mmCIF file of C-alpha atoms in Angstrom:
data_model
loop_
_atom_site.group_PDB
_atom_site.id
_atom_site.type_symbol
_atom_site.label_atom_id
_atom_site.label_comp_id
_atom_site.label_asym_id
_atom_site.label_seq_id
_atom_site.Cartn_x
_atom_site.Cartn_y
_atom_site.Cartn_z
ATOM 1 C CA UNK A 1 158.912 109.237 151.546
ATOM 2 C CA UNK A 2 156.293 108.022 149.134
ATOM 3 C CA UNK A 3 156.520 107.692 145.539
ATOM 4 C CA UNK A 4 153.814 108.487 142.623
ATOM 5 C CA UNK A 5 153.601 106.300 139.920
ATOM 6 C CA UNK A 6 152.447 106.969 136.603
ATOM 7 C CA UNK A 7 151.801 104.475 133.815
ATOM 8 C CA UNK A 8 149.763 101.369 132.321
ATOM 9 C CA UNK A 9 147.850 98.491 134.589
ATOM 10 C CA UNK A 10 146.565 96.204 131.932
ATOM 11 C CA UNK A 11 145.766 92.872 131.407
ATOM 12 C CA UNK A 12 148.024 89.986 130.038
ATOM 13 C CA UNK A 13 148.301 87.139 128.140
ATOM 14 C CA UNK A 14 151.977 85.681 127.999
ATOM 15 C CA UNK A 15 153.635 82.663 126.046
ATOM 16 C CA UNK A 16 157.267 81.202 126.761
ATOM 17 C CA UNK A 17 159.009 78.142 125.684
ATOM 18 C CA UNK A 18 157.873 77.525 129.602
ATOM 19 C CA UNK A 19 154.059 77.888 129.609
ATOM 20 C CA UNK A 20 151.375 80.277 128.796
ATOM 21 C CA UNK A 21 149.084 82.361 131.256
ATOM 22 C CA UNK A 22 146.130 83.856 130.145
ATOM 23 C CA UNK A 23 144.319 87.568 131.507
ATOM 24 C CA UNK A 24 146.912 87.929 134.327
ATOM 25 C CA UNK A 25 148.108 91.613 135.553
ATOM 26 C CA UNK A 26 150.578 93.554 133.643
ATOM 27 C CA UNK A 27 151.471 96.849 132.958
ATOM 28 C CA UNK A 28 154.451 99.118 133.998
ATOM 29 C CA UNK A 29 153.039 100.815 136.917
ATOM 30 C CA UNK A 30 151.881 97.554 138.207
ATOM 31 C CA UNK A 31 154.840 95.719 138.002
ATOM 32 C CA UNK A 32 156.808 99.398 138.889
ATOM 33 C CA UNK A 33 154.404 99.573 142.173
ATOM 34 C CA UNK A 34 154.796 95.579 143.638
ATOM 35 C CA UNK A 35 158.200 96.085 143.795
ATOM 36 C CA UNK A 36 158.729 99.577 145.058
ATOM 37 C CA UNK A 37 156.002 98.659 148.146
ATOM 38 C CA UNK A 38 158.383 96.874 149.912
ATOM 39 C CA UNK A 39 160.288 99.968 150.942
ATOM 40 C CA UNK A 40 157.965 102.691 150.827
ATOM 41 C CA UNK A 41 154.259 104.128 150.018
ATOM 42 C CA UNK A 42 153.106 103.930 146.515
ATOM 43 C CA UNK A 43 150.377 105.970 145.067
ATOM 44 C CA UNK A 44 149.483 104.412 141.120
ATOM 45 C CA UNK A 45 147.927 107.223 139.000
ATOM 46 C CA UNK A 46 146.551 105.233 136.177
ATOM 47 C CA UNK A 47 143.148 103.991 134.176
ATOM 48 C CA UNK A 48 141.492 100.508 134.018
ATOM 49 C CA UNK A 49 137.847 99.659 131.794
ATOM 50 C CA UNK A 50 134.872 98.450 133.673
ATOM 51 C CA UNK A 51 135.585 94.746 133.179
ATOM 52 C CA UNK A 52 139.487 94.990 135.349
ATOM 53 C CA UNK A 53 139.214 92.121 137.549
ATOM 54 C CA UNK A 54 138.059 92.985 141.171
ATOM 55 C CA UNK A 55 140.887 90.243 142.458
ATOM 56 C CA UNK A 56 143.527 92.456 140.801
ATOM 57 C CA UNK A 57 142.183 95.580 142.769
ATOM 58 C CA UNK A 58 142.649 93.424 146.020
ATOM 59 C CA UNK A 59 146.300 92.422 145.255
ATOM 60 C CA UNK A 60 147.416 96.022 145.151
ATOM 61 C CA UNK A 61 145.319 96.910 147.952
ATOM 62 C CA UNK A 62 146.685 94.230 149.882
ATOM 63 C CA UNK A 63 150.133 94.941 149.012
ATOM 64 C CA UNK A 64 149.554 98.709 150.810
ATOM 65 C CA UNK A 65 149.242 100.486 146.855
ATOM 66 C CA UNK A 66 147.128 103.673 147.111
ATOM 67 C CA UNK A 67 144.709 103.271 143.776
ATOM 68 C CA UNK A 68 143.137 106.311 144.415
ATOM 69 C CA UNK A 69 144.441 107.443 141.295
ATOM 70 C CA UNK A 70 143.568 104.697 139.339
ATOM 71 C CA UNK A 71 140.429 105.669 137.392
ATOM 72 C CA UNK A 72 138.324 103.426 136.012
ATOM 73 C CA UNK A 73 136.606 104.058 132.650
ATOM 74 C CA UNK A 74 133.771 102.801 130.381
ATOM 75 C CA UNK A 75 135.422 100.526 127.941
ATOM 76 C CA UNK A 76 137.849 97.448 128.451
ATOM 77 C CA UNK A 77 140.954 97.883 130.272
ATOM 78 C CA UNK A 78 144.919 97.692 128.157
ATOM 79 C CA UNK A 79 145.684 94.021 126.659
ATOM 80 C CA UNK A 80 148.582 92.773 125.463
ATOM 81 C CA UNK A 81 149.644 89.261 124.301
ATOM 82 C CA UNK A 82 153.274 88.761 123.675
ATOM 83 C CA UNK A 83 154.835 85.179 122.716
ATOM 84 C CA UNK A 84 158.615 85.189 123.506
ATOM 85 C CA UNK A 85 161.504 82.734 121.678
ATOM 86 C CA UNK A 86 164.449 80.309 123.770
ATOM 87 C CA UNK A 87 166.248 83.988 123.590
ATOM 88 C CA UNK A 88 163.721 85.229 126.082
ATOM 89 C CA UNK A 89 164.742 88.557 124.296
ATOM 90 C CA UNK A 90 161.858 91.075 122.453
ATOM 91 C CA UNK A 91 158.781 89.230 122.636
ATOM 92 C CA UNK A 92 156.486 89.094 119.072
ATOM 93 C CA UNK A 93 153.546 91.030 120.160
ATOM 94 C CA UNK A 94 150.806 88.715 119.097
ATOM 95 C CA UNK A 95 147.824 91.527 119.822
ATOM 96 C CA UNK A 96 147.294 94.682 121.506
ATOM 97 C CA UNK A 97 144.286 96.509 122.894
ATOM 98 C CA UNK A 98 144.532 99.932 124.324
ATOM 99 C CA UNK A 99 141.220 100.281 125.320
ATOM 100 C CA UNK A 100 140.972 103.232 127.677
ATOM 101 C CA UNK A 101 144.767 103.498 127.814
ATOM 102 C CA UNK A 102 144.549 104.813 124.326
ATOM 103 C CA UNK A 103 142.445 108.175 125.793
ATOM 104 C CA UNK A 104 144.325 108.367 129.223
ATOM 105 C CA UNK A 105 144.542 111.823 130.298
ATOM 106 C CA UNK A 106 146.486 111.170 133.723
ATOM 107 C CA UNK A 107 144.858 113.537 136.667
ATOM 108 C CA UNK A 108 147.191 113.238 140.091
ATOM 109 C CA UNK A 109 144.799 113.491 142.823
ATOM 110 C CA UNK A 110 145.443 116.982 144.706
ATOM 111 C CA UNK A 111 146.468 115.135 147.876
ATOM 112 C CA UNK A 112 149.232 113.463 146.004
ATOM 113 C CA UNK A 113 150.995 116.594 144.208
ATOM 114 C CA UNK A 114 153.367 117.323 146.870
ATOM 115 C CA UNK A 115 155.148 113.607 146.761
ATOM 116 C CA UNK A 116 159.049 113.790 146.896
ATOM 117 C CA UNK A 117 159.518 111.189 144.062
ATOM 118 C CA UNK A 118 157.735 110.821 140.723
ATOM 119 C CA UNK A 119 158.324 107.795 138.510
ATOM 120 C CA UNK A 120 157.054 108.529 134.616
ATOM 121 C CA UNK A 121 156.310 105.159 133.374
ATOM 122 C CA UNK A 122 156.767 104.538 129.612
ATOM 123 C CA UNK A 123 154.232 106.294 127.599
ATOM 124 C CA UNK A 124 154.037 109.537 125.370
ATOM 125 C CA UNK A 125 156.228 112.250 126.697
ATOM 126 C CA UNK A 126 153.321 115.367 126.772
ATOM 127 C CA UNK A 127 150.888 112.959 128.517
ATOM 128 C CA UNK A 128 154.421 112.526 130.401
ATOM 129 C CA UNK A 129 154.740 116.604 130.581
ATOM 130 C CA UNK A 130 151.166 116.830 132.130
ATOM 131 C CA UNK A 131 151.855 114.706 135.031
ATOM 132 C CA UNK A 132 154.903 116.216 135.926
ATOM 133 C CA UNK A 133 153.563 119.348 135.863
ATOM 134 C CA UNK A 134 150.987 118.707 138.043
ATOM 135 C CA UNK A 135 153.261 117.969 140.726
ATOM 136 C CA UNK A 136 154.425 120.601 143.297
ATOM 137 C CA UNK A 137 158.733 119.799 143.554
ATOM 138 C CA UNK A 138 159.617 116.455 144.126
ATOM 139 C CA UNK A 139 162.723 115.690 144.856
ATOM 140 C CA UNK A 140 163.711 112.859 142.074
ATOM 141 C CA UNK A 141 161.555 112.568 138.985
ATOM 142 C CA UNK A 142 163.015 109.388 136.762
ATOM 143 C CA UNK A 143 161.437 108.491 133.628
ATOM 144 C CA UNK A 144 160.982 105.323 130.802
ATOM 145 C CA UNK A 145 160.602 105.775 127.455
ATOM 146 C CA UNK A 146 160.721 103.777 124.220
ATOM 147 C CA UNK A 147 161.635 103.777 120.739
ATOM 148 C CA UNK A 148 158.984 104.711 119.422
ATOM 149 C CA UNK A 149 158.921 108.286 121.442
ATOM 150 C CA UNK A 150 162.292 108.348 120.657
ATOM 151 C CA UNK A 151 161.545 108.255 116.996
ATOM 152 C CA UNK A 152 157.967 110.389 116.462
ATOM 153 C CA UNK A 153 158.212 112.598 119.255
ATOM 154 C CA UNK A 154 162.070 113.459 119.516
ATOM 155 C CA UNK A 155 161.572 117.266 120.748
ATOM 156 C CA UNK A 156 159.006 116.588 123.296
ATOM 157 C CA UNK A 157 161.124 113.999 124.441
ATOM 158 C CA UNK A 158 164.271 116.167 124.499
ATOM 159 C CA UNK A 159 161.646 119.357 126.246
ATOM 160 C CA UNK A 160 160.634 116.584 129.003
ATOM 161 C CA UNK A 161 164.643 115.236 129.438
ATOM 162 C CA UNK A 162 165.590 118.446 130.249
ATOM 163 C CA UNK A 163 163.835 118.539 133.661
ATOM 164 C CA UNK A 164 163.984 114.856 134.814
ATOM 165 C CA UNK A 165 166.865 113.765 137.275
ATOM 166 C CA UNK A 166 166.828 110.257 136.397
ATOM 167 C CA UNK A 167 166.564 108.340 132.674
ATOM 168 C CA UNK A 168 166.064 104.837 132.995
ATOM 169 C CA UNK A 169 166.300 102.986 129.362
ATOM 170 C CA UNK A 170 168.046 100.171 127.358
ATOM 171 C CA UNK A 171 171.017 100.303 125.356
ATOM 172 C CA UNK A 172 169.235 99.891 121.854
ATOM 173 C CA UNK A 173 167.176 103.083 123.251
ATOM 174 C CA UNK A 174 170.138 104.978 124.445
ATOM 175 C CA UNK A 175 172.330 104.671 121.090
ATOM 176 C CA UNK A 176 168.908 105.492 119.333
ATOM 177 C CA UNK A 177 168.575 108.715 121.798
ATOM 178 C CA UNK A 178 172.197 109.506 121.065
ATOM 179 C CA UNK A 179 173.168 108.786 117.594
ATOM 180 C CA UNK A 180 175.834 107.082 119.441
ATOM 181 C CA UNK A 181 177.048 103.584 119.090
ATOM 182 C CA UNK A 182 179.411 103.630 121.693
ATOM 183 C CA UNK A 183 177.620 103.822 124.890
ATOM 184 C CA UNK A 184 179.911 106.051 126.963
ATOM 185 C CA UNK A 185 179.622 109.035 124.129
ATOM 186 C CA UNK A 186 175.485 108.129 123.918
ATOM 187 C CA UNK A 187 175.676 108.419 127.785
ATOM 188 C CA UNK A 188 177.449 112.010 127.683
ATOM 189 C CA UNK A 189 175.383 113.327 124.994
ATOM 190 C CA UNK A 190 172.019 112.299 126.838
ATOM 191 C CA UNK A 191 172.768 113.775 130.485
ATOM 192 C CA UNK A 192 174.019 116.557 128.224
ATOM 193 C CA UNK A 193 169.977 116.880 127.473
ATOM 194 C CA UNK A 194 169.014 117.067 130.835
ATOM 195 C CA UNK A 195 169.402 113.887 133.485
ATOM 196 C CA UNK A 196 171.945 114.359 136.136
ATOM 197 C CA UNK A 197 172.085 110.288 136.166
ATOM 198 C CA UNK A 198 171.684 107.966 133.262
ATOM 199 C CA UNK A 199 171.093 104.378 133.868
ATOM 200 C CA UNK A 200 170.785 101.326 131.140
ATOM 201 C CA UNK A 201 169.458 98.480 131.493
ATOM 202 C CA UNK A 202 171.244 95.646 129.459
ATOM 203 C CA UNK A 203 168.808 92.322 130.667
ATOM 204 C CA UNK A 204 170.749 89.748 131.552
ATOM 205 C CA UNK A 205 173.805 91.521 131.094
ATOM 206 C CA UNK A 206 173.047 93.565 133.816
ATOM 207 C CA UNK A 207 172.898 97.680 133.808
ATOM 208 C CA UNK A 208 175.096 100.399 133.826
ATOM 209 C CA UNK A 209 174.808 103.844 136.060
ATOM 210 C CA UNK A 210 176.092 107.375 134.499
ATOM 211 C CA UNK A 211 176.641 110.406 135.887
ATOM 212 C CA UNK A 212 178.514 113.512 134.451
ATOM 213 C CA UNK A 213 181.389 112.102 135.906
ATOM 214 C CA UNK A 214 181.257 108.143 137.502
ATOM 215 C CA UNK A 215 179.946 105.136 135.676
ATOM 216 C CA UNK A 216 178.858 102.066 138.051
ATOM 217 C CA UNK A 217 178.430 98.838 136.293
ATOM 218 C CA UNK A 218 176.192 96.239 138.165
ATOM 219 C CA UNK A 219 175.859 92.350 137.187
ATOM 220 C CA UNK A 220 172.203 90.693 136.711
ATOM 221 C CA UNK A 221 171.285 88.293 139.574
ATOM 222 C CA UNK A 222 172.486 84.749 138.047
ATOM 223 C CA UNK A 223 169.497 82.281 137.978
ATOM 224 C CA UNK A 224 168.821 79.267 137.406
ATOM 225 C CA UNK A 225 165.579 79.369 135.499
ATOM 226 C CA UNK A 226 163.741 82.339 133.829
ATOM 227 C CA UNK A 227 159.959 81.629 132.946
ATOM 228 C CA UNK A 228 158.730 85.095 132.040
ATOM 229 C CA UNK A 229 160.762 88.229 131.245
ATOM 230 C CA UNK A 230 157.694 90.333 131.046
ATOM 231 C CA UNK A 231 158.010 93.715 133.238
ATOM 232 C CA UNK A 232 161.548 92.923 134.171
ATOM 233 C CA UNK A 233 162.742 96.546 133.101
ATOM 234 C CA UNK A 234 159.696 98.098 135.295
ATOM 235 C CA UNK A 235 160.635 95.899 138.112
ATOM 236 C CA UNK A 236 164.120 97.239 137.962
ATOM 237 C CA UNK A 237 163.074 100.823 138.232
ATOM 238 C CA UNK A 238 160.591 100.113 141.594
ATOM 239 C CA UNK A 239 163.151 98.525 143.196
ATOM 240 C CA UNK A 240 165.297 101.119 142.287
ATOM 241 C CA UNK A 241 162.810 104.151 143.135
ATOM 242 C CA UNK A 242 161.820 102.437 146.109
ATOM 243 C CA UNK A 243 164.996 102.304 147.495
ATOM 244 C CA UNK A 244 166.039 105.817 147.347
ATOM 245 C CA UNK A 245 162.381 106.795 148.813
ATOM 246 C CA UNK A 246 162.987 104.910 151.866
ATOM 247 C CA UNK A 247 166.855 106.591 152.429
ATOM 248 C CA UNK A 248 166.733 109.708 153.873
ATOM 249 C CA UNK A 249 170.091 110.682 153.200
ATOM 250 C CA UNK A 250 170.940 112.862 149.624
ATOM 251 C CA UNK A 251 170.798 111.180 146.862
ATOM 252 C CA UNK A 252 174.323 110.777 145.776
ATOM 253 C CA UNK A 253 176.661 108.227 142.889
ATOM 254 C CA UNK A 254 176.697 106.347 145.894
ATOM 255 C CA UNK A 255 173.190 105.857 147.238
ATOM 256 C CA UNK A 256 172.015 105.720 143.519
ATOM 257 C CA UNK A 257 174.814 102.736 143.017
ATOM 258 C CA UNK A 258 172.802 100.601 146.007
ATOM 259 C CA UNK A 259 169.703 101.181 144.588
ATOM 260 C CA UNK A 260 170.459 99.904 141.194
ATOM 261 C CA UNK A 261 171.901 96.663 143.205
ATOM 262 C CA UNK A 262 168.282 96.619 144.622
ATOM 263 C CA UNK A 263 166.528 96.951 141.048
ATOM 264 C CA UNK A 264 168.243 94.321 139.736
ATOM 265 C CA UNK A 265 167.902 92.210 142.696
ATOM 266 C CA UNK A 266 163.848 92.658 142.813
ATOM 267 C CA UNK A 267 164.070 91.912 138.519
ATOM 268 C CA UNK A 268 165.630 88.716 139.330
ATOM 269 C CA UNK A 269 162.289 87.779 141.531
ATOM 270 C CA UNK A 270 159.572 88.895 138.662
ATOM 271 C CA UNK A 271 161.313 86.728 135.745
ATOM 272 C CA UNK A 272 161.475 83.715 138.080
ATOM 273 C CA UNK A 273 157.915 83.291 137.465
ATOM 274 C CA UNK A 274 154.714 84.556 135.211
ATOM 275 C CA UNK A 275 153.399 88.038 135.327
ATOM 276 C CA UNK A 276 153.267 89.301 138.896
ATOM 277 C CA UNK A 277 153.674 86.527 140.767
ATOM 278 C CA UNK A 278 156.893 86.376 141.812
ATOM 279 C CA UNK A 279 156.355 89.790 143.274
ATOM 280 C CA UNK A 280 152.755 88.971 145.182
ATOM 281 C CA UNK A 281 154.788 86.851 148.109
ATOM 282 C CA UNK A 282 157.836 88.683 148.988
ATOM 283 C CA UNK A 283 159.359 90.055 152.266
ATOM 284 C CA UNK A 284 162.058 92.179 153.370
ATOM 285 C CA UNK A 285 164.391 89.128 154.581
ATOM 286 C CA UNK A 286 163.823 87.313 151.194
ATOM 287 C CA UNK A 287 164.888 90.567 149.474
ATOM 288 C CA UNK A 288 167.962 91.332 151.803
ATOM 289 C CA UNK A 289 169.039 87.745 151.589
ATOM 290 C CA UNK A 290 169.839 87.707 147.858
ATOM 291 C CA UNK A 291 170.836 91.231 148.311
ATOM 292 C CA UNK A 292 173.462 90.156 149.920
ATOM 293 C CA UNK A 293 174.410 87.348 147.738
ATOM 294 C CA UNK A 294 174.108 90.003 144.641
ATOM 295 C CA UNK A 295 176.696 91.878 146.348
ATOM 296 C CA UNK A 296 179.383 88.852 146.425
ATOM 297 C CA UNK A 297 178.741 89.555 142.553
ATOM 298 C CA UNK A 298 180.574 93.099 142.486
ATOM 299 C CA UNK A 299 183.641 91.702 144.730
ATOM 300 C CA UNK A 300 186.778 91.748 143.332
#
């Protein structure tokens, strides 16, 4: 089953107590997309300037992404240059340049409206709105947000929660969402909104799965270096999307518990190294190998 993608493909610059790259890919739905390819079809709905590099076109391609919903736009493409402390934690944003991101009115191509899963990259919840309701039914819809949305747009948030299955955020956004400190009261009071599942992503503490009823906690993948945190989070969520895409059977606590082992698992490969790169190489037995080793993590 293929998934639709909706969010930023920009252009980086990133600085880490490890090295600095210069104009390399970024954005959510590019990080989101080379990691949810290697289980299933992605289609990226998205908008680039006139001066996105044509190399960056032939990764995606390469990789099997459909871009056909990538438009591309006279002005310069998203930038953002971050600069991140030992912590590896928030990076200081040094500049930012929206560029035709900052007018993106997200059309799905008609062909692409009847896609079983819909991931809402971070970004403002009515542009957010539109896309989803451009879409026929699909089958899971999971969505990103921030604190910002959280803090100026609160009801549209709240109108779009209430008809997404899936809420994929960190714990400074959930307690924010909530009013809660304690995150098992901010986790009922946001699937009280709307989700059916609730995950949180906690970096290298790892992330924690809600439903109504269960709570799954999974580790982060222990490694021995970490170069570049960038797009970790967006990672996470195409390894998790892209896992229950390529499982036909219902999505239950217990499929969804396997596919957050496979977000975090594909996160652990993107912070290895700068920007995309750790992504670009992959293959299946690379994944299942430290699949398997992740899962010597949640043995008792």
């Amino acid at each position: 089953m293929s998934i639709v993608v909706v969010g930023s493909v920009g252009i980086d610059t990133i600085e880490t107590p490890f090295g600095r790259e210069e104009r390399v890919l970024g954005g959510s739905a590019s990080y989101f997309s080379l990691a949810a390819c290697n289980f299933t079809d992605i289609h990226m709905v998205s908008s680039v300037g006139e001066d996105f590099p044509r190399e960056y076109y032939d990764l995606l391609v390469l990789k099997g992404i459909n871009t056909e919903g990538v438009a591309e736009e006279k002005g310069e493409t998203f930038r953002w240059e971050g600069k991140y402390d030992y912590d590896m934690k928030d990076p200081e944003t040094v500049s930012v340049t929206l560029g035709v991101l900052g007018s993106f009115d997200p059309i799905v191509p008609k062909n692409l409206r009847g896609a079983d899963y819909l991931f809402l990259a971070n970004t403002a919840p009515e542009v957010q709105m539109k896309v989803l309701e451009q879409m026929s039914s699909p089958r899971i819809v999971a969505c990103d947000t921030m604190n910002f949305w959280i803090e100026n747009r609160p009801d549209k948030l709240k109108e779009l929660l209430a008809k997404v299955h899936v809420l994929i955020i960190n714990d400074s956004e959930a307690r924010q969402l909530s009013e809660e400190s304690m995150m098992a009261k901010a986790a009922k009071k946001i699937i009280d909104m709307g989700p059916e599942f609730l995950i949180v992503k906690r970096g290298e503490y790892g992330a924690l799965l809600f439903s109504r009823e269960e709570l799954f906690f999974a580790p982060s993948y222990m490694l021995e270096r970490v170069l570049d945190p960038t797009g970790a989070g967006d990672t996470f969520a195409g390894g998790f999307m892209g896992y229950m895409a390529s499982h036909s059977e219902k999505p239950n606590f217990a499929s969804f518990k396997k596919a957050v082992a496979y977000g975090s698992v594909l996160a652990s490969f993107t912070v290895e190294n700068f920007s995309v790169k750790g992504l670009c190489s992959l293959g299946e037995e690379q994944i299942e190998q430290r699949y398997r080793e992740f899962l010597k993590l949640l043995a008792i």
